[in-house]
Coordinates of C-alpha atoms and ligand atoms in Angstrom, one line a residue:
M1 CA -24.8 -4.9 -3.0
S2 CA -27.1 -2.7 -5.2
E3 CA -28.4 -0.1 -2.6
N4 CA -26.5 3.1 -2.4
K5 CA -27.3 3.8 1.2
P6 CA -25.0 3.6 4.2
V7 CA -25.6 0.6 6.6
E8 CA -25.5 0.7 10.4
F9 CA -22.1 -0.8 11.4
S10 CA -21.9 0.3 15.0
R11 CA -24.9 -1.4 16.5
G12 CA -23.6 -4.1 18.8
V13 CA -20.0 -3.0 18.4
E14 CA -18.4 -1.1 21.2
K15 CA -14.9 -2.4 21.1
V16 CA -12.8 -3.3 18.1
A17 CA -9.3 -4.8 18.2
I18 CA -7.3 -3.9 15.1
I19 CA -4.1 -6.0 14.4
G20 CA -1.4 -3.9 12.8
A21 CA -0.5 -0.2 13.0
G22 CA 0.3 0.1 9.3
L23 CA -1.6 2.4 7.0
G24 CA -4.8 0.3 6.8
G25 CA -5.0 -0.4 10.5
L26 CA -4.4 3.2 11.6
A27 CA -6.9 4.5 8.9
A28 CA -9.5 2.0 10.2
A29 CA -8.9 3.1 13.8
I30 CA -9.4 6.7 13.0
A31 CA -12.6 5.9 11.0
L32 CA -14.1 3.7 13.8
R33 CA -13.2 6.1 16.7
K34 CA -15.0 8.9 14.8
Q35 CA -18.1 6.7 15.0
G36 CA -17.6 6.5 18.8
I37 CA -16.3 3.0 18.7
D38 CA -13.5 2.1 21.1
A39 CA -10.9 0.9 18.4
Q40 CA -7.6 -0.4 19.9
V41 CA -4.6 -1.0 17.7
Y42 CA -2.1 -3.8 18.5
E43 CA 1.3 -3.7 16.7
K44 CA 4.1 -6.2 16.9
A45 CA 6.8 -3.7 16.4
R46 CA 8.5 -2.2 19.5
E47 CA 8.3 1.3 18.0
L48 CA 6.8 2.9 15.0
R49 CA 10.1 3.8 13.2
P50 CA 11.0 4.9 9.7
V51 CA 11.1 2.2 7.1
G52 CA 12.9 2.6 3.8
A53 CA 9.9 3.3 1.7
G54 CA 8.0 6.0 -0.1
L55 CA 4.3 5.7 -1.2
T56 CA 2.3 7.3 -4.0
L57 CA -1.2 8.2 -3.3
F58 CA -3.8 8.7 -6.1
P59 CA -7.1 10.5 -5.9
N60 CA -9.1 7.4 -4.8
G61 CA -6.7 7.0 -1.8
L62 CA -6.7 10.6 -1.0
N63 CA -10.5 10.9 -1.2
S64 CA -10.7 7.9 1.2
L65 CA -8.4 9.6 3.7
D66 CA -10.4 12.9 3.3
A67 CA -13.6 11.0 4.0
I68 CA -12.2 9.5 7.2
E69 CA -10.4 12.6 8.6
P70 CA -10.8 16.0 6.8
G71 CA -7.5 17.9 7.0
T72 CA -5.3 14.8 6.6
V73 CA -4.8 15.4 2.9
E74 CA -3.7 18.9 3.5
S75 CA -1.1 17.7 6.0
L76 CA 0.1 15.1 3.4
K77 CA 0.3 17.7 0.8
R78 CA 2.5 19.8 3.0
A79 CA 4.7 16.9 3.9
G80 CA 5.0 15.2 0.4
S81 CA 5.4 16.2 -3.2
Q82 CA 3.1 16.3 -6.2
T83 CA 3.9 14.7 -9.5
R84 CA 3.2 16.6 -12.7
V85 CA 5.2 14.5 -15.1
V86 CA 6.2 10.8 -15.2
N87 CA 9.3 10.4 -17.4
L88 CA 9.6 6.9 -18.8
K89 CA 13.3 6.3 -19.7
K90 CA 15.4 3.4 -21.2
S91 CA 18.0 2.0 -18.8
T92 CA 20.5 4.1 -20.6
G93 CA 18.7 7.2 -19.4
E94 CA 17.3 8.0 -22.9
L95 CA 13.8 9.5 -22.5
I96 CA 11.0 7.3 -24.1
I97 CA 8.0 9.3 -23.3
P98 CA 7.0 12.0 -20.8
N99 CA 3.6 11.4 -19.4
R100 CA 1.9 14.6 -18.2
I101 CA -0.3 13.8 -15.0
T102 CA -3.5 15.7 -15.0
L103 CA -5.3 13.9 -12.1
A104 CA -5.6 17.1 -10.1
E105 CA -7.4 18.9 -12.9
K106 CA -9.6 16.0 -13.6
Y107 CA -10.3 14.5 -10.2
G108 CA -9.5 17.3 -7.8
Q109 CA -6.7 15.3 -6.1
P110 CA -3.1 15.0 -7.3
M111 CA -0.6 12.1 -7.6
L112 CA 1.0 12.6 -4.2
N113 CA 4.3 11.1 -3.0
I114 CA 5.3 10.8 0.6
R115 CA 7.6 8.9 2.8
W116 CA 5.8 5.8 4.2
S117 CA 6.9 6.7 7.7
R118 CA 5.6 10.4 7.5
L119 CA 2.2 9.0 6.4
Q120 CA 2.2 6.6 9.2
E121 CA 3.1 9.5 11.7
I122 CA 0.4 11.7 10.3
L123 CA -2.2 9.0 10.7
A124 CA -0.9 7.8 14.1
S125 CA -1.2 11.4 15.4
A126 CA -5.0 11.2 14.8
V127 CA -5.2 8.1 17.2
P128 CA -4.8 8.6 21.0
A129 CA -1.4 7.3 21.9
D130 CA -2.9 5.0 24.5
A131 CA -5.0 3.3 21.9
I132 CA -1.9 2.1 20.0
H133 CA -0.3 -0.9 21.8
L134 CA 3.2 -1.7 20.6
N135 CA 5.2 -4.9 21.1
C136 CA 1.9 -7.0 20.7
R137 CA 2.3 -9.8 18.3
C138 CA -1.0 -11.4 17.6
I139 CA -0.8 -15.2 17.3
G140 CA -4.4 -16.2 17.0
F141 CA -8.1 -15.8 18.3
E142 CA -11.2 -17.5 19.4
Q143 CA -14.7 -16.3 18.8
N144 CA -18.1 -17.2 20.0
D145 CA -21.6 -15.5 20.0
S146 CA -20.6 -12.9 22.7
G147 CA -17.2 -11.7 21.5
V148 CA -13.8 -12.5 20.2
E149 CA -10.7 -13.2 22.3
V150 CA -7.3 -12.2 20.8
F151 CA -4.1 -14.0 21.7
F152 CA -0.7 -12.3 21.8
E153 CA 2.8 -13.7 22.1
G154 CA 3.8 -13.8 25.8
G155 CA 0.4 -14.8 26.9
N156 CA -1.6 -11.6 27.0
T157 CA -5.2 -11.6 25.6
V158 CA -7.8 -9.0 24.9
R159 CA -11.5 -9.3 24.3
A160 CA -13.4 -7.3 21.7
D161 CA -16.7 -7.3 19.8
L162 CA -14.9 -7.3 16.4
L163 CA -11.3 -8.2 15.3
V164 CA -9.9 -6.6 12.3
G165 CA -6.6 -8.2 10.8
A166 CA -4.7 -5.3 9.2
D167 CA -1.5 -7.1 9.7
G168 CA -0.2 -7.1 6.1
I169 CA 0.6 -9.6 3.5
N170 CA 1.8 -12.3 6.0
S171 CA -1.2 -11.7 8.2
A172 CA -1.5 -14.0 11.3
V173 CA -5.2 -13.2 11.4
R174 CA -5.7 -14.4 7.8
Q175 CA -3.9 -17.7 8.6
A176 CA -6.2 -18.3 11.6
L177 CA -9.3 -17.1 9.6
I178 CA -8.7 -18.5 6.0
G179 CA -5.5 -20.6 6.4
D180 CA -4.4 -20.3 2.8
G181 CA -0.7 -20.3 3.6
A182 CA 2.1 -18.2 2.4
P183 CA 1.8 -15.6 -0.2
R184 CA 2.9 -16.6 -3.7
Y185 CA 6.3 -15.4 -5.0
A186 CA 5.8 -13.3 -8.1
G187 CA 9.2 -14.1 -9.5
R188 CA 10.7 -10.7 -8.8
M189 CA 12.9 -9.2 -6.1
S190 CA 12.6 -5.6 -5.0
W191 CA 15.1 -3.3 -3.3
R192 CA 14.2 0.2 -2.1
A193 CA 15.4 3.0 0.2
V194 CA 14.7 6.5 1.1
L195 CA 17.5 9.0 1.5
Q196 CA 18.1 12.8 1.7
Y197 CA 19.4 13.4 -1.7
S198 CA 19.3 15.8 -4.7
H199 CA 20.5 15.4 -8.3
E200 CA 20.2 17.6 -11.3
L201 CA 18.2 14.9 -13.1
L202 CA 15.6 14.6 -10.4
S203 CA 13.0 17.4 -10.2
P204 CA 10.5 17.5 -7.2
D205 CA 7.5 17.4 -9.5
Q206 CA 8.7 14.6 -11.8
V207 CA 8.8 10.8 -11.3
T208 CA 11.4 8.9 -13.3
I209 CA 10.8 5.3 -14.3
M210 CA 13.8 3.5 -16.0
T211 CA 13.2 0.2 -17.6
G212 CA 15.2 -2.5 -19.5
G213 CA 16.4 -6.1 -19.6
G214 CA 13.7 -7.4 -17.1
K215 CA 14.5 -4.7 -14.6
N216 CA 12.9 -1.4 -13.5
M217 CA 14.0 1.5 -11.3
M218 CA 11.7 4.2 -10.1
L219 CA 13.0 7.5 -8.6
I220 CA 10.5 9.6 -6.7
D221 CA 10.8 12.8 -4.8
T222 CA 8.9 12.4 -1.5
G223 CA 9.1 15.9 -0.1
G224 CA 11.3 17.5 2.5
G225 CA 14.5 16.8 0.6
Y226 CA 14.0 13.0 0.5
I227 CA 14.2 10.8 -2.5
F228 CA 12.6 7.3 -2.7
W229 CA 14.2 4.7 -5.0
S230 CA 12.5 1.4 -5.7
T231 CA 13.7 -1.3 -8.1
G232 CA 12.6 -4.7 -9.2
A233 CA 14.3 -7.4 -11.1
L234 CA 13.3 -10.8 -12.4
S235 CA 14.8 -13.5 -10.2
E236 CA 14.0 -17.2 -10.2
E237 CA 15.1 -17.4 -6.5
D238 CA 13.5 -15.5 -3.6
S239 CA 16.6 -15.8 -1.4
V240 CA 17.7 -12.6 0.3
C241 CA 21.3 -11.5 1.1
Q242 CA 22.9 -12.2 4.5
S243 CA 24.3 -8.6 5.1
A244 CA 23.4 -5.0 4.3
A245 CA 26.8 -4.7 2.4
E246 CA 25.8 -7.7 0.2
V247 CA 22.4 -6.1 -0.5
K248 CA 24.0 -2.8 -1.7
S249 CA 26.6 -4.6 -3.9
R250 CA 23.8 -6.9 -5.3
V251 CA 21.9 -3.8 -6.3
L252 CA 25.0 -2.1 -7.8
Q253 CA 25.7 -5.3 -9.7
E254 CA 22.0 -5.7 -11.0
F255 CA 22.0 -2.1 -12.2
A256 CA 25.6 -1.8 -13.4
G257 CA 25.8 0.1 -16.7
W258 CA 22.5 2.0 -16.2
G259 CA 22.4 5.6 -17.0
E260 CA 22.6 8.3 -14.3
P261 CA 21.4 9.0 -11.7
V262 CA 21.1 5.3 -10.8
R263 CA 24.6 4.5 -9.8
A264 CA 25.0 7.9 -8.0
I265 CA 21.8 7.4 -6.0
V266 CA 22.5 3.8 -5.0
E267 CA 26.2 4.7 -4.1
A268 CA 24.9 7.6 -1.9
T269 CA 22.5 5.2 0.0
D270 CA 23.5 3.8 3.4
A271 CA 23.7 0.1 2.9
G272 CA 21.7 -0.5 6.1
S273 CA 18.7 1.4 4.9
I274 CA 18.2 -0.6 1.8
V275 CA 15.2 -2.9 2.1
E276 CA 15.4 -6.1 0.1
R277 CA 12.1 -8.1 -0.4
P278 CA 10.8 -10.7 -2.7
I279 CA 7.6 -9.4 -4.4
W280 CA 4.6 -11.5 -3.3
D281 CA 0.9 -11.5 -4.1
R282 CA -2.2 -13.6 -3.4
P283 CA -4.9 -14.6 -5.8
P284 CA -8.1 -12.8 -5.0
V285 CA -10.6 -14.5 -2.6
L286 CA -14.3 -13.7 -2.4
N287 CA -14.6 -13.8 1.4
W288 CA -12.4 -12.6 4.1
S289 CA -14.7 -12.4 7.1
K290 CA -16.1 -15.0 9.5
G291 CA -18.4 -14.1 12.4
R292 CA -16.7 -11.3 14.3
V293 CA -13.5 -11.4 12.4
T294 CA -12.5 -9.6 9.2
L295 CA -9.4 -8.6 7.3
L296 CA -8.4 -5.2 5.8
G297 CA -5.7 -3.9 3.5
D298 CA -2.8 -6.2 2.3
A299 CA -4.1 -8.9 4.7
A300 CA -7.3 -9.0 2.5
H301 CA -6.4 -7.3 -0.8
P302 CA -4.2 -4.4 -1.9
V303 CA -6.6 -1.4 -1.4
V304 CA -7.8 0.5 1.7
P305 CA -11.4 -0.5 2.4
S306 CA -14.2 1.5 4.0
L307 CA -16.6 0.3 6.6
G308 CA -20.3 1.1 6.7
H309 CA -23.4 0.3 8.9
A310 CA -25.6 -2.9 9.1
P311 CA -28.1 -4.6 11.4
S312 CA -25.6 -7.2 12.7
I313 CA -21.8 -7.6 12.7
E314 CA -22.1 -10.5 10.1
A315 CA -24.3 -8.4 7.8
A316 CA -21.9 -5.4 8.1
L317 CA -18.9 -7.6 7.3
S318 CA -20.7 -9.2 4.4
S319 CA -21.7 -5.8 3.1
Y320 CA -18.1 -4.5 3.5
E321 CA -16.8 -7.5 1.5
N322 CA -19.5 -7.1 -1.2
S323 CA -18.6 -3.4 -1.5
R324 CA -14.9 -4.3 -2.0
T325 CA -14.5 -7.6 -3.8
Q326 CA -15.3 -6.6 -7.5
R327 CA -13.3 -3.4 -7.3
T328 CA -10.3 -5.0 -5.5
Q329 CA -10.3 -8.0 -7.9
V330 CA -10.2 -5.8 -10.9
I331 CA -7.3 -3.8 -9.5
Q332 CA -5.4 -6.9 -8.3
A333 CA -5.7 -8.5 -11.8
R334 CA -4.7 -5.4 -13.7
S335 CA -1.8 -4.7 -11.3
A336 CA -0.6 -8.3 -11.5
F337 CA -0.7 -8.2 -15.4
V338 CA 1.1 -4.8 -15.7
G339 CA 3.5 -5.8 -13.0
A340 CA 4.6 -9.0 -14.8
R341 CA 4.7 -7.4 -18.3
S342 CA 7.0 -4.6 -17.0
Y343 CA 9.7 -7.0 -16.6
D344 CA 9.7 -8.5 -20.0
A345 CA 12.6 -7.9 -22.4
D346 CA 10.4 -5.4 -24.3
S347 CA 9.4 -3.6 -21.1
D348 CA 10.2 -0.2 -22.7
T349 CA 7.8 -0.8 -25.6
F350 CA 5.1 -2.2 -23.3
L351 CA 5.4 0.7 -20.9
R352 CA 5.5 3.3 -23.7
G353 CA 2.1 1.7 -24.8
V354 CA 0.8 2.0 -21.3
A355 CA 2.0 5.6 -21.1
E356 CA 0.4 6.5 -24.5
Q357 CA -2.9 4.8 -23.6
A358 CA -2.8 6.8 -20.4
Q359 CA -2.3 10.0 -22.2
A360 CA -5.3 9.1 -24.4
S361 CA -6.5 8.7 -20.8
Q362 CA -8.3 5.2 -20.9
P363 CA -11.3 7.4 -19.7
E364 CA -13.5 4.7 -18.5
F365 CA -11.0 2.9 -16.3
E366 CA -9.5 6.1 -15.0
D367 CA -12.9 7.5 -14.1
W368 CA -14.0 4.2 -12.5
L369 CA -10.7 4.2 -10.5
Y370 CA -10.4 7.9 -9.4
R371 CA -14.0 9.0 -9.2
Y372 CA -14.6 6.4 -6.5
N373 CA -16.6 7.9 -3.6
P374 CA -15.6 6.0 -0.5
S375 CA -18.6 7.3 1.5
V376 CA -21.1 5.5 -0.8
I377 CA -21.2 1.7 -0.8
S378 CA -22.1 0.5 -4.3
Ligands
FAD401 C1 7.9 -1.9 -3.0 C2 6.5 -1.5 -2.7 C3 6.0 -0.3 -3.1 C4 4.7 0.1 -2.9 N1 4.2 1.3 -3.3 C5 2.9 1.6 -3.1 C6 2.5 2.9 -3.6 O1 3.2 3.7 -4.2 N2 1.2 3.2 -3.4 C7 0.4 2.5 -2.6 O2 -0.8 2.9 -2.4 N3 0.8 1.2 -2.2 C8 2.1 0.8 -2.4 N4 2.5 -0.4 -2.0 C9 1.5 -1.2 -1.2 C10 1.4 -0.7 0.2 O3 2.7 -0.5 0.9 C11 0.5 -1.6 1.0 O4 -0.7 -1.8 0.3 C12 0.2 -1.0 2.3 O5 1.2 -0.8 3.0 C13 -0.8 -2.1 3.0 O6 -1.1 -1.5 4.3 P1 -1.6 -2.5 5.4 O7 -1.9 -1.6 6.6 O8 -2.6 -3.4 4.9 O9 -0.3 -3.4 5.8 P2 1.2 -3.0 6.3 O10 1.5 -1.6 5.9 O11 2.0 -4.2 5.8 O12 1.0 -3.0 7.8 C14 0.8 -4.2 8.6 C15 1.3 -3.9 10.0 O13 0.9 -5.0 10.8 C16 2.0 -5.3 11.6 N5 1.9 -6.8 12.0 C17 2.1 -7.8 11.1 N6 1.9 -9.0 11.7 C18 1.5 -8.7 12.9 C19 1.1 -9.5 14.0 N7 1.0 -10.8 14.0 N8 0.6 -8.9 15.1 C20 0.7 -7.5 15.3 N9 1.1 -6.7 14.3 C21 1.5 -7.3 13.2 C22 3.2 -5.0 10.8 O14 4.3 -4.7 11.7 C23 2.8 -3.6 10.2 O15 3.0 -2.5 10.9 C24 3.8 -0.8 -2.1 C25 4.3 -2.0 -1.6 C26 5.6 -2.4 -1.9 C27 6.1 -3.7 -1.3

């Protein structure tokens, strides 16, 4: 879409059912409710409980949250930690290159790390508790000219003017809408955990990335005394371990011989809190809306979208897709390429090149990515 003007989205939409109380679903609920729309969130989990993950937010994500709910970013800054240097190291611990992060100076927002569950809590606190329905697993929907009926496991149904599938990479709404099957295995396994921990090699304003032999380990301070570690290793099989103890010993085995603090931090992690997942992705698609149903976030593509205004629901959803497809495809393609190359045998040389390019600042890509103004549809 070439016009830079907002389009009326709310006309004809009074009630929106959002499937998934993840980051995308909650952010969308806040944004829609601020427009006076009755957005209700349906989540399959019985409770919103901490998951073993941390998250890094960059200026584009923070600007999106700021546009949706001013004040959120300040809460996140208080709860999280800001990165000033990313240290790229060999698996032995030898420093390859320190990459100074200047996003705050250039784009007015930092590189901010936070526990996934704190971010979810902060977003959930901006939605009335009675608009978040737990223990509701969506299994399908039917739509016609007058509305959409959403079906949940156990026989419950709800009716809405619009259905938003924000139910993640294994989205049930996507299967009913697009039906393109399971996501594809990217040939890598990941393990991650969050724990209260400190180590002399880990400073709150520094992220450490260690790389070598087709494996990577990232160590991030997520504020409040918590550290997030996240690893990936090439693996032909996407099979997962049968017990928590097996998961922990697999990680210790995968990273045996790595420089500190890798062994110390994995040893200090409670086995039950380590999350083991195959890495999946999906090839980009051009459309993820039909009639009164659309997708958002990982269900559609890997970035948080913004909704605008239009004369009809279909026109609004089409304008939402048009405003996101090119941007999300570039990011998906670039991520997939860097992700795959980061596990090659020469990952340290490749990542050093990426870091050096970043220091030279790849100005056009960085500007395009971080100067994004979520309140203007382009
Ligand atoms: C290892 C790892 C590290 C990452 N690091 C970063 C990072 O640093 N920065 C970043 O920006 N992104 C990161 N990401 C990606 C980020 O986590 C996702 O893009 C983001 O969580 C997607 O949000 P979402 O709301 O679309 O989906 P999700 O967060 O997956 O939320 C989906 C929600 O839907 C619920 N749900 C699923 N199915 C149903 C159903 N049938 N009915 C009802 N509810 C359902 C789920 O329980 C869940 O609560 C990372 C991802 C991984 C795997």
